[in-house]
mmCIF file of C-alpha atoms in Angstrom:
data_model
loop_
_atom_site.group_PDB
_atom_site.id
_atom_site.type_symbol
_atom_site.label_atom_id
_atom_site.label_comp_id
_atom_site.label_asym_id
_atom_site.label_seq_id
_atom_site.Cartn_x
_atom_site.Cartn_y
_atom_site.Cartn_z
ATOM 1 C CA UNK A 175 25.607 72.333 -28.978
ATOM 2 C CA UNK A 176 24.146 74.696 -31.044
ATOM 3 C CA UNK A 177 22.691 74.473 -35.037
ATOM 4 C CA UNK A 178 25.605 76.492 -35.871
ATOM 5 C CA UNK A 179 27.772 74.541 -33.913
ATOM 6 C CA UNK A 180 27.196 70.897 -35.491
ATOM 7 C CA UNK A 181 29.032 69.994 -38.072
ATOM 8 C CA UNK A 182 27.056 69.730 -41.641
ATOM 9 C CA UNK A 183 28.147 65.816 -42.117
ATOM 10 C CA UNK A 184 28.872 63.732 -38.986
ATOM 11 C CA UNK A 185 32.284 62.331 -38.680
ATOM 12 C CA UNK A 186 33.044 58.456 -39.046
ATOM 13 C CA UNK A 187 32.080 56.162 -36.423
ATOM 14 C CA UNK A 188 35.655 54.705 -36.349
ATOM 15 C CA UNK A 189 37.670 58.143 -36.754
ATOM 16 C CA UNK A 190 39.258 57.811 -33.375
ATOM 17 C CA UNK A 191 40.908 54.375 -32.783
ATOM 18 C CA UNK A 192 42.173 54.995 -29.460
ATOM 19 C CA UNK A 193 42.374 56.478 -26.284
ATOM 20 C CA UNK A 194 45.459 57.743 -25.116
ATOM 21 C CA UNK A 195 46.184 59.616 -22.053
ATOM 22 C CA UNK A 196 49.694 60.703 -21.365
ATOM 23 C CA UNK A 197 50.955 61.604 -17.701
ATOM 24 C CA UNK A 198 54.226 62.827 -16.878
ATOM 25 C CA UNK A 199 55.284 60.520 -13.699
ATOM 26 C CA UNK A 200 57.637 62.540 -11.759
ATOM 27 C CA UNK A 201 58.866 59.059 -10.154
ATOM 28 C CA UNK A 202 58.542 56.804 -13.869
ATOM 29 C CA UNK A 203 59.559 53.783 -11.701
ATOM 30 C CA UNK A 204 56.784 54.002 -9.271
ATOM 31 C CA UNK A 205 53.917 55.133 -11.610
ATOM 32 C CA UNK A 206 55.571 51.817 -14.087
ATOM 33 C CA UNK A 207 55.174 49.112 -10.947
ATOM 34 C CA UNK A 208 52.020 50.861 -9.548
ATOM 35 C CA UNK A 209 50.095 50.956 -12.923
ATOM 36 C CA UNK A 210 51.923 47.845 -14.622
ATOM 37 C CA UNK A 211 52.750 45.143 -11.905
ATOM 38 C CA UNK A 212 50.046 45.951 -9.177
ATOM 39 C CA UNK A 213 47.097 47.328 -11.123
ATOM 40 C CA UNK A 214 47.786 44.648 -13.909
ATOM 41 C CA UNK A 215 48.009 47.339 -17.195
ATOM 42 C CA UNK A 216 49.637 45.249 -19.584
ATOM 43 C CA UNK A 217 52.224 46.896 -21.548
ATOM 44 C CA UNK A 218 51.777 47.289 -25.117
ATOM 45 C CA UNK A 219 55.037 49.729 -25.808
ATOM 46 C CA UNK A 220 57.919 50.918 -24.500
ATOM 47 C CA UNK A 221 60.717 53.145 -26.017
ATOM 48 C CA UNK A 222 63.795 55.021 -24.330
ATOM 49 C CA UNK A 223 65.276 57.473 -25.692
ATOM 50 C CA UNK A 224 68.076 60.485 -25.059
ATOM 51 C CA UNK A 225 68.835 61.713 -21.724
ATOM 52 C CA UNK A 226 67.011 59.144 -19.939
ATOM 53 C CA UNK A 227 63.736 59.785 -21.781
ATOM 54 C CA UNK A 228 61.248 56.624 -21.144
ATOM 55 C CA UNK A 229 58.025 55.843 -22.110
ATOM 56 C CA UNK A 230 55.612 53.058 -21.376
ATOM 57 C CA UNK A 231 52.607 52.244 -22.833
ATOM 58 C CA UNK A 232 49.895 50.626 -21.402
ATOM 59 C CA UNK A 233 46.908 48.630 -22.132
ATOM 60 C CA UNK A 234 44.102 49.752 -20.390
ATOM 61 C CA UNK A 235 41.111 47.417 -22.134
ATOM 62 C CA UNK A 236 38.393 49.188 -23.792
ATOM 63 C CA UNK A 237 38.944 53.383 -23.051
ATOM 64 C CA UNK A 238 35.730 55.855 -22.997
ATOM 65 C CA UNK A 239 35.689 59.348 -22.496
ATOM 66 C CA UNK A 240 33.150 60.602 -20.040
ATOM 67 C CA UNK A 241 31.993 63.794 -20.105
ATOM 68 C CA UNK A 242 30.057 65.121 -16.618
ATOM 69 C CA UNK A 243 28.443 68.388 -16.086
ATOM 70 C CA UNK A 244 29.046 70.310 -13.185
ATOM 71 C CA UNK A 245 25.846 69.084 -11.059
ATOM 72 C CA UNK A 246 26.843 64.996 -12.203
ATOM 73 C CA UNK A 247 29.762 65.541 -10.717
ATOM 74 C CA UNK A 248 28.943 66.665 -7.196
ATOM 75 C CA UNK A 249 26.451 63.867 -7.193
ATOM 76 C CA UNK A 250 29.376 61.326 -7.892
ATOM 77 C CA UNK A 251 31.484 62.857 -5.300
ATOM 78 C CA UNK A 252 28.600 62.570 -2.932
ATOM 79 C CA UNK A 253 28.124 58.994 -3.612
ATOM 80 C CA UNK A 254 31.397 57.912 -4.094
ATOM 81 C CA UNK A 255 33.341 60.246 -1.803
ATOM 82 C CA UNK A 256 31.041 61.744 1.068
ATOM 83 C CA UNK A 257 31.231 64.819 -0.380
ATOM 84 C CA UNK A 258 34.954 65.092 -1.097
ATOM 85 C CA UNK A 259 35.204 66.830 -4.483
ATOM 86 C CA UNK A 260 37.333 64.880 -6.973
ATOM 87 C CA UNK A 261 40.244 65.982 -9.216
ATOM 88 C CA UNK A 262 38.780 67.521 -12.170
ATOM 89 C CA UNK A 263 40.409 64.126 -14.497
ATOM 90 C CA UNK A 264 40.046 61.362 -12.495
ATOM 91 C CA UNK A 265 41.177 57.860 -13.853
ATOM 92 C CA UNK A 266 38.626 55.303 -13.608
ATOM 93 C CA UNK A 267 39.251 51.347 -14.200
ATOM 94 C CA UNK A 268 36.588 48.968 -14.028
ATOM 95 C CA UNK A 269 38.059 46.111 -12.280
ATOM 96 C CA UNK A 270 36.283 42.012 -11.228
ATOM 97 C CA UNK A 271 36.424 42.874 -7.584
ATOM 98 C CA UNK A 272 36.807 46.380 -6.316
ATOM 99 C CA UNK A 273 37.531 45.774 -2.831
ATOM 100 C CA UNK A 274 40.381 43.410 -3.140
ATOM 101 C CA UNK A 275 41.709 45.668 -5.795
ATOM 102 C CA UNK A 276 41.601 48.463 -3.873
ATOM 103 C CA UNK A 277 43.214 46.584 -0.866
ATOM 104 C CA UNK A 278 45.865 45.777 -3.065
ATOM 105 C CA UNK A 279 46.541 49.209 -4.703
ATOM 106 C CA UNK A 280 46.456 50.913 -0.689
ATOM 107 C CA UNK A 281 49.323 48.331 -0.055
ATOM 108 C CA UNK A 282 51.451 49.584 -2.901
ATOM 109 C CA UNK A 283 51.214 52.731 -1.925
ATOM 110 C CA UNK A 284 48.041 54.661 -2.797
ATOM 111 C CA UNK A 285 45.992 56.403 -0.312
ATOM 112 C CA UNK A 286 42.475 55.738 -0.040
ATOM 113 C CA UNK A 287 40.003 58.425 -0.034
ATOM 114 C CA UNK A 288 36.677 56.606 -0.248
ATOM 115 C CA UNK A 289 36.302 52.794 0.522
ATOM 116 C CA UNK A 290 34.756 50.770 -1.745
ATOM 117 C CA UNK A 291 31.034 51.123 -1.550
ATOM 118 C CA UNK A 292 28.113 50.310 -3.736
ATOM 119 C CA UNK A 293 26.529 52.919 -5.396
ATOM 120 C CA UNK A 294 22.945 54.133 -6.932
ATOM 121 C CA UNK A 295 23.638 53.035 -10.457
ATOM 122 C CA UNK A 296 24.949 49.490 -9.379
ATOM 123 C CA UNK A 297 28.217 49.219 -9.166
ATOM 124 C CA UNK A 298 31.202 49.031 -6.367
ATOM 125 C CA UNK A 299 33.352 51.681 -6.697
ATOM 126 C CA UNK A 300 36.431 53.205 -4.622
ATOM 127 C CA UNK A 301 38.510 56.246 -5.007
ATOM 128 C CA UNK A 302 42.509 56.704 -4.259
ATOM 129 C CA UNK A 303 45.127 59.082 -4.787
ATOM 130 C CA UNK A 304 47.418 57.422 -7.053
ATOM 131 C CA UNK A 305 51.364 57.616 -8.270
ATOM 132 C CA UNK A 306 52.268 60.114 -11.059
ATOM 133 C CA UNK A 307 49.843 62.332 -8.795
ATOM 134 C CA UNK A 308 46.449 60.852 -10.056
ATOM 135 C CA UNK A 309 43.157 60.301 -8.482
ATOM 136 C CA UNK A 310 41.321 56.989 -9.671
ATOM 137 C CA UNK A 311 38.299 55.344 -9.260
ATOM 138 C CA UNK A 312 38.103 51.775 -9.461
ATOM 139 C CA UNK A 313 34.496 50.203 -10.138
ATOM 140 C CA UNK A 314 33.089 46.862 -10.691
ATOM 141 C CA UNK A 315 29.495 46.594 -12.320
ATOM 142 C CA UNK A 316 26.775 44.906 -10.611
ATOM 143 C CA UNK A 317 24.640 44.977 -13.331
ATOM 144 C CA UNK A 318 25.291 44.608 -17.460
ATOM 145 C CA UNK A 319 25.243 47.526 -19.556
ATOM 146 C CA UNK A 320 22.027 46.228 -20.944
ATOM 147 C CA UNK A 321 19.933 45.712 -16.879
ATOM 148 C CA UNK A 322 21.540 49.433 -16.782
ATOM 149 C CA UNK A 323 19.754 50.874 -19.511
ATOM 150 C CA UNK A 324 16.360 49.673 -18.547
ATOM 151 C CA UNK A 325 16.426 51.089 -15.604
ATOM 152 C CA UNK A 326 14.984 54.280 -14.879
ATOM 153 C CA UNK A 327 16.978 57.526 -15.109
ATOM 154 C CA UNK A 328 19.226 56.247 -18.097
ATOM 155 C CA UNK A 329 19.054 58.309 -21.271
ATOM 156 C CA UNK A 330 20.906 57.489 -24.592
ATOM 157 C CA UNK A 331 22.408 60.907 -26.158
#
Protein backbone atom coordinates (compact mmCIF):
# COMPACT_ATOMS: atom_id res chain seq x y z
CA UNK A 1 0.00 0.00 0.00
CA UNK A 2 1.16 3.15 -0.86
CA UNK A 3 1.65 6.72 1.40
CA UNK A 4 -1.19 7.95 -0.52
CA UNK A 5 -3.02 4.98 -0.09
CA UNK A 6 -3.13 4.68 3.91
CA UNK A 7 -5.57 6.19 5.53
CA UNK A 8 -4.48 9.45 7.73
CA UNK A 9 -5.98 7.81 11.17
CA UNK A 10 -6.16 4.00 11.44
CA UNK A 11 -9.53 2.52 11.90
CA UNK A 12 -10.68 0.86 15.31
CA UNK A 13 -9.35 -2.35 16.30
CA UNK A 14 -12.93 -3.68 16.89
CA UNK A 15 -14.68 -1.99 13.70
CA UNK A 16 -15.49 -5.32 12.18
CA UNK A 17 -17.26 -7.74 14.61
CA UNK A 18 -17.68 -10.51 12.33
CA UNK A 19 -17.03 -12.57 9.57
CA UNK A 20 -19.66 -13.46 7.37
CA UNK A 21 -19.51 -15.32 4.22
CA UNK A 22 -22.67 -15.95 2.32
CA UNK A 23 -22.99 -18.87 -0.35
CA UNK A 24 -25.87 -19.51 -2.39
CA UNK A 25 -26.38 -23.53 -2.00
CA UNK A 26 -28.05 -24.61 -5.07
CA UNK A 27 -29.19 -27.86 -2.98
CA UNK A 28 -29.90 -25.68 0.72
CA UNK A 29 -30.66 -29.16 2.20
CA UNK A 30 -27.40 -30.72 1.41
CA UNK A 31 -25.05 -27.70 2.01
CA UNK A 32 -27.50 -27.42 5.72
CA UNK A 33 -26.64 -31.36 6.73
CA UNK A 34 -23.11 -31.23 5.15
CA UNK A 35 -22.00 -27.97 6.94
CA UNK A 36 -24.42 -28.28 10.09
CA UNK A 37 -24.85 -32.06 11.07
CA UNK A 38 -21.54 -33.60 9.63
CA UNK A 39 -18.99 -30.79 9.84
CA UNK A 40 -20.52 -29.78 13.32
CA UNK A 41 -21.25 -25.69 12.41
CA UNK A 42 -23.54 -24.89 15.02
CA UNK A 43 -26.35 -22.81 14.00
CA UNK A 44 -26.69 -19.47 15.35
CA UNK A 45 -29.80 -18.22 12.94
CA UNK A 46 -32.20 -19.23 10.78
CA UNK A 47 -35.06 -17.29 9.01
CA UNK A 48 -37.51 -18.33 6.05
CA UNK A 49 -39.04 -16.22 4.25
CA UNK A 50 -41.36 -15.76 0.83
CA UNK A 51 -41.24 -18.17 -1.89
CA UNK A 52 -39.29 -20.65 -0.12
CA UNK A 53 -36.47 -18.24 0.75
CA UNK A 54 -34.18 -19.91 3.67
CA UNK A 55 -31.34 -18.95 5.38
CA UNK A 56 -29.07 -20.54 7.92
CA UNK A 57 -26.55 -19.19 9.84
CA UNK A 58 -23.74 -20.78 11.10
CA UNK A 59 -21.18 -20.63 13.72
CA UNK A 60 -17.96 -21.16 12.46
CA UNK A 61 -15.66 -20.30 15.83
CA UNK A 62 -13.24 -17.59 15.53
CA UNK A 63 -13.24 -16.31 11.43
CA UNK A 64 -9.90 -14.66 9.84
CA UNK A 65 -9.45 -13.41 6.57
CA UNK A 66 -6.32 -14.53 4.83
CA UNK A 67 -4.94 -12.76 2.28
CA UNK A 68 -2.16 -14.83 -0.10
CA UNK A 69 -0.19 -13.47 -2.90
CA UNK A 70 0.04 -15.14 -6.00
CA UNK A 71 3.52 -17.06 -5.30
CA UNK A 72 1.94 -18.19 -1.40
CA UNK A 73 -0.51 -19.67 -3.08
CA UNK A 74 1.18 -22.05 -5.50
CA UNK A 75 3.35 -23.00 -2.61
CA UNK A 76 0.14 -24.07 -0.61
CA UNK A 77 -1.19 -25.91 -3.50
CA UNK A 78 2.12 -27.64 -3.79
CA UNK A 79 2.12 -28.69 -0.28
CA UNK A 80 -1.26 -29.31 0.29
CA UNK A 81 -2.43 -30.47 -3.14
CA UNK A 82 0.58 -31.87 -5.32
CA UNK A 83 0.33 -29.18 -7.39
CA UNK A 84 -3.42 -29.01 -7.98
CA UNK A 85 -4.28 -25.30 -8.02
CA UNK A 86 -7.07 -24.42 -5.58
CA UNK A 87 -10.31 -22.41 -6.06
CA UNK A 88 -9.42 -18.89 -5.80
CA UNK A 89 -11.81 -18.77 -2.08
CA UNK A 90 -11.25 -21.77 -0.50
CA UNK A 91 -12.95 -22.45 2.96
CA UNK A 92 -10.64 -23.49 5.55
CA UNK A 93 -11.73 -24.97 9.16
CA UNK A 94 -9.31 -25.84 11.64
CA UNK A 95 -10.59 -28.95 13.08
CA UNK A 96 -8.98 -31.55 16.51
CA UNK A 97 -8.22 -34.30 14.08
CA UNK A 98 -8.01 -33.78 10.38
CA UNK A 99 -7.98 -37.19 9.20
CA UNK A 100 -11.02 -38.50 10.88
CA UNK A 101 -12.71 -35.34 9.87
CA UNK A 102 -11.93 -35.64 6.58
CA UNK A 103 -12.98 -39.39 6.57
CA UNK A 104 -16.12 -38.30 7.78
CA UNK A 105 -16.85 -35.34 5.40
CA UNK A 106 -15.71 -37.98 2.12
CA UNK A 107 -18.58 -40.22 3.56
CA UNK A 108 -21.17 -37.49 3.36
CA UNK A 109 -20.45 -36.79 0.22
CA UNK A 110 -17.40 -34.61 -0.49
CA UNK A 111 -14.71 -35.60 -2.76
CA UNK A 112 -11.29 -35.60 -1.66
CA UNK A 113 -8.66 -33.92 -3.56
CA UNK A 114 -5.63 -34.09 -1.27
CA UNK A 115 -5.42 -36.52 1.78
CA UNK A 116 -4.61 -35.29 4.85
CA UNK A 117 -0.92 -34.70 5.14
CA UNK A 118 1.35 -32.75 7.37
CA UNK A 119 2.74 -29.81 6.13
CA UNK A 120 5.98 -27.34 6.42
CA UNK A 121 4.41 -24.93 8.84
CA UNK A 122 3.08 -27.77 11.21
CA UNK A 123 -0.07 -28.60 10.75
CA UNK A 124 -2.35 -31.58 9.11
CA UNK A 125 -4.28 -30.36 6.55
CA UNK A 126 -6.67 -31.90 3.72
CA UNK A 127 -8.51 -30.44 0.86
CA UNK A 128 -12.19 -31.50 -0.61
CA UNK A 129 -14.64 -30.31 -2.92
CA UNK A 130 -17.52 -29.51 -0.87
CA UNK A 131 -21.61 -28.99 -1.21
CA UNK A 132 -22.90 -25.53 -2.29
CA UNK A 133 -19.84 -26.04 -4.81
CA UNK A 134 -16.96 -25.12 -2.33
CA UNK A 135 -13.46 -26.23 -1.96
CA UNK A 136 -12.23 -26.50 1.81
CA UNK A 137 -9.34 -27.17 3.61
CA UNK A 138 -9.51 -28.68 6.85
CA UNK A 139 -6.29 -28.28 9.19
CA UNK A 140 -5.34 -29.18 12.61
CA UNK A 141 -2.24 -27.34 14.24
CA UNK A 142 0.63 -29.19 15.44
CA UNK A 143 2.10 -26.48 16.99
CA UNK A 144 0.51 -23.19 19.06
CA UNK A 145 0.33 -19.97 17.47
CA UNK A 146 3.03 -18.89 19.82
CA UNK A 147 5.93 -22.32 18.81
CA UNK A 148 4.72 -20.87 15.23
CA UNK A 149 5.96 -17.54 15.53
CA UNK A 150 9.37 -18.42 16.76
CA UNK A 151 10.09 -20.29 14.18
CA UNK A 152 11.93 -19.16 11.33
CA UNK A 153 10.22 -17.71 8.24
CA UNK A 154 7.25 -16.10 10.29
CA UNK A 155 6.89 -12.35 9.96
CA UNK A 156 4.27 -10.17 11.84
CA UNK A 157 2.75 -7.41 9.29
Amino acid sequence: MTQEQQSPTPPPADRVRQLRLVVEAEDFEEALVFYRDVLGLRPQAAFEGEDGARVAILHAGIATLELSNPAQVRMIDRVEADGRPSARIRLAFEVDDSPAVTAELVEAGADLIAAPRETPWRSVNSRLHAPADLEVTLFQELETLEERTARSGFVSE
